[in-house]
Amino acid sequence: MKAFFHFLFWFTLPALLLAKPPNVVLIVSDDQGYRDLGCFGSEEVKTPNLDRLAKGGVRLTDFYVAWPACTPSRGALLTGRYPQRNGIYDMIRNEAPDYGYKYKPGEYEGTFERVGGMDVREVLLPKVLAEAGYVSGIFGKWDLGVHKRFLPLARGFVDFYGFVNTGIDYFTHERYGVPSMYRNNQATIEDKGTYCTSLFRRESMRFLRKNHEKPFFLYLPFNAPHGASNLDPAIRTGAQAPQEYKALYPKLQGLSGIEERPRKRYGDKLYKVPNKPARRLEFVASITAMDHAIGEVLDFLDDKGLTKDTIVIFFSDNGGGGAADNFPLRGAKGQMFEGGIRVPCIVRWPGKVPAASLNKEFLTSLEVFPTLCKAVGLPQPEGVVLDGFDMLPVLQGKLKSPRKEMFWQRRLDKAARVGRWKWVESARGGGLFDLGADLSEKNDLSSRHPEILARLKGRFQQWVKEMEAAEPRGPFRDF
């Protein structure tokens, strides 16, 4: 018998050595609401492919991002580090277009949106995965810098097609009149006029067809359903979607129309803009268009027999904004209430994560980096402090989440969650909330539990000191 097992070991060893590590597909939507997909309770939004993904994996109900808006949230995801540690703790964007200003030729090149970027010393996920032989591609929203030293090809990706800033017009691919689409390191207008979600789908499929026989990392950060970055008040009011997807929502179409109202920061003039149902129509239709693109990726994995060997992760980069539905959460994008930082998340890894399951453990996007390192058999990068942990045992139901606390800061707005308790101090309001009994953050318990309030504030200050003591990173830190 011993000789038989000895023979079996040596017979199967070549196959074990040649075993391919799991592929990774990381999909991020933009400003999608907590209830803006069917598997998270919407009876309105049509997301058959995200619902299908959830049936094959786990839905995370208590999943947070590290910042309530675009740039820092994405930087934290790709580094596994708090925004205050990796240096991107505010937006890389210009404010002049918020007031209707269009840059003249030559002006834009000297603005912060053009010259700012993530510190080149930061180690991003694709750079680490490359050590295990992964080929990495990104198709969609980058948002971590425009100069070549900041672009994806300098950070570990080998293939990039998408836009470099925080938002664009879905059809012109311009950001307030400035072309923003790139292929690798070069700006391009080759596809101007084509709906960008369709382009990100096309490029993702090209990447998969070319690289599916190797270990691959597909990062698919859509801009849907983010508002369109167009100076025209009638367009920048919300998202954009092709007619074929809007036709799937006849009730909203029937209610859609035009109204007159002022545009914030544009002065007192009244503008003809889409009404609330029309804005909701564009928003939900853009999600369904995105869902269709996700479906093509999932179909490809099925057709090539790769589904079982591919980790698929989906979540929104921050809480829902614009016409989003964040029920039952309070607040929205940009805010420290749950509606700004708690997002829908789905993870599928057949055979590793239980199908059609629900997980209510306290988890965050900071866990993605160390989880994927462990999943592909890589150690965490040497000398790099990560702020998350491998969450696979938690997703499998084997362990409770090790995460007991999380902290957020956006300029003067602050928040901390410690256990079930949440403290918020912000321009939009604040208080102490028991999330276990009050998920909607309606009841401020500050006066009833001053000792708990003091404890959370104290933990927040300790976190601030830890971040200040970290090796400084640009572009915002003074060093």
XYZ file of C-alpha atoms in Angstrom:
479
model
C 0.000 0.000 0.000
C 2.845 2.372 0.901
C 4.453 1.734 -2.483
C 1.135 2.520 -4.185
C 0.813 5.934 -2.494
C 4.452 6.654 -3.291
C 3.721 5.915 -6.954
C 0.518 8.029 -6.861
C 2.374 11.013 -5.425
C 5.049 10.989 -8.114
C 2.482 10.319 -10.832
C 0.377 13.347 -9.876
C 3.241 15.686 -8.954
C 3.683 17.119 -12.486
C 0.003 18.048 -12.614
C 0.254 19.689 -9.198
C 3.277 21.662 -10.248
C 1.579 22.758 -13.444
C -1.694 23.687 -11.735
C -2.753 27.132 -12.845
C -3.516 29.632 -10.054
C -6.999 31.188 -10.087
C -7.791 33.954 -12.512
C -9.114 37.201 -11.059
C -11.901 39.409 -12.401
C -12.427 42.571 -10.353
C -15.478 44.610 -11.398
C -16.196 48.022 -9.898
C -19.259 50.126 -10.649
C -19.342 53.867 -10.044
C -21.804 55.515 -7.626
C -24.239 52.579 -7.695
C -26.759 52.619 -4.865
C -26.957 49.982 -2.154
C -30.304 48.765 -3.515
C -29.578 49.345 -7.209
C -29.421 45.681 -8.206
C -31.941 42.892 -8.011
C -30.038 40.637 -5.634
C -29.840 43.494 -3.114
C -33.578 44.069 -3.086
C -34.450 46.206 -6.099
C -37.682 45.338 -7.869
C -36.957 48.044 -10.424
C -33.375 47.725 -11.685
C -32.772 44.919 -14.167
C -29.477 43.197 -13.335
C -29.876 39.554 -14.410
C -26.144 38.930 -14.687
C -25.205 40.408 -11.334
C -28.070 38.383 -9.858
C -26.638 35.316 -11.571
C -23.221 36.112 -10.101
C -24.790 36.309 -6.637
C -26.487 32.930 -7.109
C -23.079 31.421 -7.695
C -21.381 33.187 -4.813
C -21.851 35.239 -1.683
C -23.533 38.603 -1.106
C -21.794 40.814 1.445
C -24.220 43.102 3.250
C -21.743 44.826 5.603
C -19.034 45.693 3.100
C -17.398 49.124 3.188
C -15.083 51.149 0.979
C -12.294 53.311 2.381
C -13.574 56.699 1.198
C -16.995 58.034 0.125
C -15.946 59.077 -3.402
C -13.969 57.985 -6.432
C -10.209 58.536 -6.391
C -9.250 57.617 -2.817
C -11.586 54.621 -2.817
C -9.890 53.210 -5.916
C -6.408 53.945 -4.608
C -7.176 52.107 -1.372
C -8.541 49.120 -3.300
C -5.442 48.717 -5.473
C -2.942 49.211 -2.639
C -4.763 47.571 0.279
C -3.950 50.665 2.322
C -5.958 53.456 3.901
C -6.064 56.599 1.716
C -4.233 58.471 4.467
C -1.432 55.885 4.301
C -1.068 55.629 0.509
C -1.278 59.394 -0.009
C -4.459 59.614 -2.110
C -6.805 60.945 0.548
C -8.644 63.460 -1.639
C -9.844 63.776 -5.199
C -7.597 64.378 -8.190
C -9.973 66.782 -9.922
C -10.413 70.397 -10.919
C -13.246 72.466 -9.502
C -13.517 75.154 -12.212
C -15.876 73.028 -14.394
C -18.251 72.800 -11.422
C -18.956 76.459 -12.143
C -19.375 75.924 -15.886
C -15.828 76.856 -16.900
C -14.334 75.270 -20.033
C -10.569 75.164 -20.210
C -8.881 76.947 -23.095
C -6.166 75.157 -25.122
C -3.008 74.924 -23.020
C -4.710 75.647 -19.691
C -5.642 72.131 -18.692
C -2.077 70.807 -18.865
C -1.074 72.863 -15.829
C -3.999 71.961 -13.601
C -3.886 69.542 -10.681
C -6.160 67.102 -12.479
C -3.468 66.780 -15.132
C -0.337 66.676 -12.948
C -1.519 64.908 -9.769
C -1.187 61.166 -9.286
C -0.553 58.306 -6.870
C 2.933 58.295 -5.374
C 5.194 56.122 -7.549
C 6.517 54.340 -4.431
C 3.141 52.720 -3.832
C 2.906 49.035 -4.797
C -0.303 48.224 -6.675
C -2.012 44.853 -6.955
C -1.085 44.098 -10.609
C 2.598 44.673 -9.852
C 2.432 42.007 -7.151
C 0.417 39.586 -9.286
C 3.012 39.878 -12.056
C 5.456 38.077 -9.738
C 3.226 35.010 -10.028
C 3.088 35.239 -13.807
C -0.209 37.084 -14.117
C -1.011 39.278 -17.092
C -3.126 42.250 -16.013
C -5.450 44.483 -17.987
C -7.643 47.430 -17.021
C -10.579 48.646 -19.096
C -12.540 51.599 -17.802
C -11.901 54.270 -15.174
C -8.322 54.729 -13.938
C -8.441 57.953 -11.866
C -4.961 57.722 -10.306
C -3.005 60.119 -12.516
C -2.499 61.103 -16.157
C 1.267 61.464 -16.576
C 2.998 58.344 -17.902
C 4.655 57.578 -14.555
C 1.167 57.380 -13.025
C -0.679 55.520 -15.779
C -1.571 51.798 -15.538
C 1.352 50.538 -17.622
C 3.760 51.979 -15.047
C 1.864 50.297 -12.192
C 1.877 46.650 -13.309
C -0.820 46.496 -15.969
C 0.195 45.485 -19.490
C -2.999 46.518 -21.291
C -5.113 49.629 -20.751
C -8.041 51.162 -22.545
C -10.143 53.642 -20.680
C -10.310 57.145 -19.313
C -7.796 58.637 -16.961
C -9.865 61.028 -14.839
C -12.775 60.791 -12.480
C -15.581 61.087 -15.043
C -16.437 61.556 -18.720
C -19.325 62.020 -21.115
C -20.364 58.458 -22.026
C -20.406 59.213 -25.766
C -17.831 61.948 -26.468
C -15.370 60.516 -23.873
C -14.516 64.082 -22.932
C -14.252 65.458 -19.435
C -15.915 68.852 -19.571
C -14.676 69.323 -23.122
C -11.221 67.775 -22.650
C -10.585 64.383 -24.370
C -9.869 61.780 -21.684
C -9.749 58.339 -23.339
C -6.426 56.522 -23.555
C -5.075 53.354 -25.103
C -2.060 52.354 -23.034
C 0.011 55.561 -22.730
C -1.526 57.477 -25.612
C -4.623 59.647 -25.715
C -7.103 58.484 -28.346
C -10.311 59.720 -29.961
C -10.627 56.669 -32.226
C -13.942 55.587 -30.719
C -15.521 58.978 -30.063
C -19.299 58.699 -30.348
C -19.510 55.083 -29.159
C -21.075 54.380 -25.763
C -18.160 53.834 -23.393
C -19.624 50.836 -21.534
C -19.744 49.004 -24.858
C -16.106 49.902 -25.448
C -14.999 48.608 -22.052
C -16.899 45.401 -22.777
C -15.228 45.102 -26.200
C -11.736 45.645 -24.834
C -12.281 43.251 -21.931
C -13.354 40.525 -24.332
C -10.314 41.182 -26.520
C -8.073 40.841 -23.475
C -9.756 37.615 -22.364
C -9.580 36.010 -25.800
C -5.884 36.819 -25.977
C -4.910 35.821 -22.443
C -7.368 33.206 -21.170
C -4.796 30.424 -21.301
C -2.544 32.291 -18.843
C -3.263 33.391 -15.289
C -4.982 36.749 -15.798
C -6.179 39.700 -13.763
C -9.000 41.589 -15.438
C -9.809 44.880 -13.719
C -13.070 46.268 -15.091
C -13.875 49.612 -13.414
C -16.958 50.969 -15.180
C -17.996 54.622 -14.978
C -21.669 53.589 -14.888
C -23.829 54.900 -13.333
C -21.715 58.007 -12.530
C -23.048 61.316 -13.808
C -21.783 62.492 -17.187
C -18.930 65.017 -17.045
C -20.393 67.464 -19.543
C -20.720 71.236 -19.092
C -24.220 71.231 -20.599
C -26.583 71.362 -17.590
C -29.065 69.113 -19.406
C -26.438 66.360 -19.708
C -24.377 66.657 -16.534
C -27.552 66.193 -14.501
C -27.049 62.425 -14.477
C -25.897 59.223 -16.153
C -26.316 58.351 -19.851
C -27.657 55.212 -21.492
C -28.442 53.974 -25.016
C -32.080 53.883 -26.081
C -32.185 50.075 -26.209
C -31.640 49.922 -22.451
C -33.960 52.808 -21.643
C -36.679 50.957 -23.541
C -36.572 48.291 -20.827
C -38.088 50.812 -18.383
C -41.398 51.932 -19.983
C -42.840 53.278 -16.721
C -39.931 55.660 -16.209
C -40.026 56.586 -19.879
C -43.670 57.528 -19.532
C -42.915 59.803 -16.595
C -39.800 61.371 -18.081
C -39.824 64.996 -19.099
C -38.110 68.373 -18.836
C -38.238 70.865 -16.001
C -36.703 74.255 -15.343
C -34.439 74.759 -12.370
C -31.124 76.414 -11.507
C -27.888 74.525 -11.811
C -25.860 74.519 -8.593
C -22.870 76.905 -8.932
C -24.014 78.031 -12.384
C -25.761 81.110 -10.973
C -29.465 81.947 -10.699
C -30.387 81.273 -14.318
C -33.004 78.585 -14.930
C -32.002 75.704 -17.200
C -34.144 73.140 -18.962
C -33.011 69.828 -17.535
C -34.371 66.264 -17.227
C -36.893 65.763 -14.426
C -36.444 63.226 -11.628
C -37.941 60.216 -13.503
C -35.791 61.045 -16.547
C -32.657 61.143 -14.405
C -33.599 57.859 -12.775
C -34.231 56.369 -16.221
C -30.718 57.178 -17.450
C -29.261 55.919 -14.170
C -30.940 52.509 -14.085
C -30.564 51.959 -17.829
C -26.821 52.608 -17.546
C -26.670 49.931 -14.830
C -28.483 47.456 -17.059
C -26.071 48.248 -19.912
C -23.192 47.576 -17.522
C -24.869 44.366 -16.390
C -25.048 43.240 -20.032
C -21.299 43.797 -20.375
C -20.670 41.818 -17.190
C -22.803 39.029 -18.625
C -20.519 38.708 -21.649
C -17.508 38.290 -19.347
C -19.307 35.627 -17.310
C -20.424 33.840 -20.494
C -16.842 33.748 -21.743
C -15.666 32.185 -18.485
C -18.408 29.565 -18.817
C -17.653 28.827 -22.470
C -13.933 28.342 -21.835
C -14.438 26.240 -18.713
C -12.824 28.915 -16.548
C -15.642 29.682 -14.145
C -14.501 27.282 -11.438
C -10.957 28.618 -11.597
C -11.793 32.339 -11.556
C -12.393 34.631 -8.588
C -14.963 37.285 -9.493
C -15.451 40.257 -7.186
C -18.001 43.022 -7.721
C -18.796 46.154 -5.736
C -19.464 49.875 -6.114
C -16.589 52.303 -5.555
C -18.642 54.291 -3.047
C -22.203 54.872 -1.990
C -24.842 55.753 -4.538
C -24.967 59.299 -5.879
C -27.299 61.241 -8.127
C -30.432 59.222 -8.843
C -29.306 56.225 -6.750
C -31.434 54.163 -4.384
C -29.528 53.621 -1.136
C -32.415 52.239 0.906
C -32.332 51.505 3.815
C -29.167 53.525 4.360
C -28.920 57.177 5.294
C -26.915 59.506 3.124
C -25.203 59.146 -0.234
C -21.916 59.502 -2.085
C -19.535 61.939 -0.435
C -21.044 61.474 3.017
C -19.897 59.626 6.110
C -23.268 58.052 6.791
C -23.745 54.437 5.692
C -25.144 55.498 2.318
C -21.783 56.975 1.393
C -19.464 54.147 2.421
C -21.413 50.853 2.680
C -21.783 49.282 -0.762
C -23.212 46.150 -2.387
C -20.571 43.467 -2.881
C -20.589 40.003 -4.468
C -17.780 37.428 -4.458
C -17.838 34.215 -6.498
C -15.254 31.431 -6.434
C -16.956 28.094 -7.112
C -15.861 25.340 -4.759
C -14.235 27.840 -2.418
C -17.090 30.211 -1.553
C -20.583 28.805 -0.862
C -23.066 29.548 -3.640
C -26.216 31.602 -3.069
C -25.016 32.583 0.390
C -25.339 35.720 2.492
C -22.554 37.115 4.652
C -23.193 39.818 7.249
C -19.644 40.071 8.584
C -17.845 43.432 8.875
C -15.557 43.576 5.815
C -14.003 46.263 3.606
C -12.305 46.858 0.276
C -8.985 46.911 2.158
C -9.341 43.134 2.424
C -9.258 42.577 -1.360
C -5.492 43.014 -1.847
C -4.340 40.560 0.894
C -7.123 38.119 0.004
C -5.978 37.902 -3.609
C -2.318 37.634 -2.617
C -3.147 34.623 -0.452
C -5.455 33.104 -3.077
C -2.751 33.070 -5.747
C -0.045 31.851 -3.371
C 1.922 35.055 -3.003
C 3.290 36.598 0.185
C 2.292 40.154 0.904
C 4.791 42.655 -0.546
C 7.845 43.005 1.664
C 8.089 46.218 3.647
C 4.532 47.313 2.808
C 2.033 47.862 5.619
C -1.392 46.610 4.564
C -4.558 47.602 6.383
C -6.621 44.508 5.565
C -6.458 40.727 5.837
C -7.335 37.546 3.949
C -11.124 37.407 4.101
C -11.596 34.044 2.367
C -12.143 32.095 5.633
C -14.792 34.672 6.562
C -16.527 34.311 3.188
C -16.474 30.544 3.676
C -18.162 30.879 7.057
C -15.188 29.314 8.847
C -14.242 32.412 10.840
C -15.779 35.592 12.169
C -14.326 38.719 10.626
C -11.154 39.891 12.364
C -12.146 43.445 11.493
C -13.455 45.228 14.542
C -13.019 48.833 13.422
C -12.735 51.127 10.413
C -12.046 54.833 10.089
C -12.815 57.456 7.471
C -11.823 61.070 6.952
C -12.699 63.433 4.123
C -11.322 66.855 4.916
C -13.280 67.938 8.012
C -15.757 65.053 7.855
C -14.934 62.096 10.103
C -16.382 58.699 10.940
C -15.476 55.577 12.863
C -17.089 52.196 13.193
C -16.026 50.110 16.186
C -17.979 46.909 16.507
C -21.639 47.744 16.010
C -21.151 51.396 16.998
C -20.708 54.199 14.486
C -19.680 57.808 15.116
C -20.082 60.532 12.494
C -18.984 64.164 12.618
C -19.641 66.014 9.385
C -21.136 69.053 7.693
C -24.198 66.922 6.909
C -24.768 66.040 10.537
C -23.479 63.486 12.944
C -23.954 61.502 16.077
C -23.466 58.112 17.670
C -25.428 55.231 16.194
C -25.990 51.593 17.077
C -25.903 49.937 13.642
C -27.106 46.673 15.115
C -30.446 48.240 15.952
C -30.450 51.332 13.722
C -28.941 50.671 10.314
C -30.556 53.844 8.946
C -28.749 55.996 11.534
C -31.899 57.775 12.688
C -31.289 57.819 16.438
C -28.340 59.754 17.823
C -27.340 58.069 21.091
C -24.546 60.499 22.001
C -26.228 61.790 25.145
C -27.343 58.329 26.229
C -23.914 56.708 25.836
C -21.254 59.399 26.312
C -18.675 56.802 27.341
C -19.058 54.943 24.024
C -18.875 58.216 22.110
C -15.652 59.108 23.918
C -14.204 55.663 23.167
C -14.881 55.953 19.429
C -13.482 59.456 19.270
C -10.420 58.250 21.133
C -9.882 55.362 18.716
C -10.248 57.771 15.817
C -7.542 60.032 17.226
C -5.238 57.053 17.708
C -5.826 56.120 14.058
C -5.028 59.680 12.969
C -1.723 59.509 14.840
C -0.926 56.167 13.193
C -1.583 57.609 9.743
C 0.506 60.701 10.489
C 3.377 58.474 11.642
C 3.326 56.443 8.396
C 5.979 57.104 5.780
C 4.583 60.138 3.914
C 3.243 59.846 0.380
C 2.230 62.433 -2.219
C 0.436 64.203 -3.699
C -1.301 65.867 -0.735
C 1.029 65.225 2.178
C 3.558 67.897 3.156
C 7.014 66.269 3.368
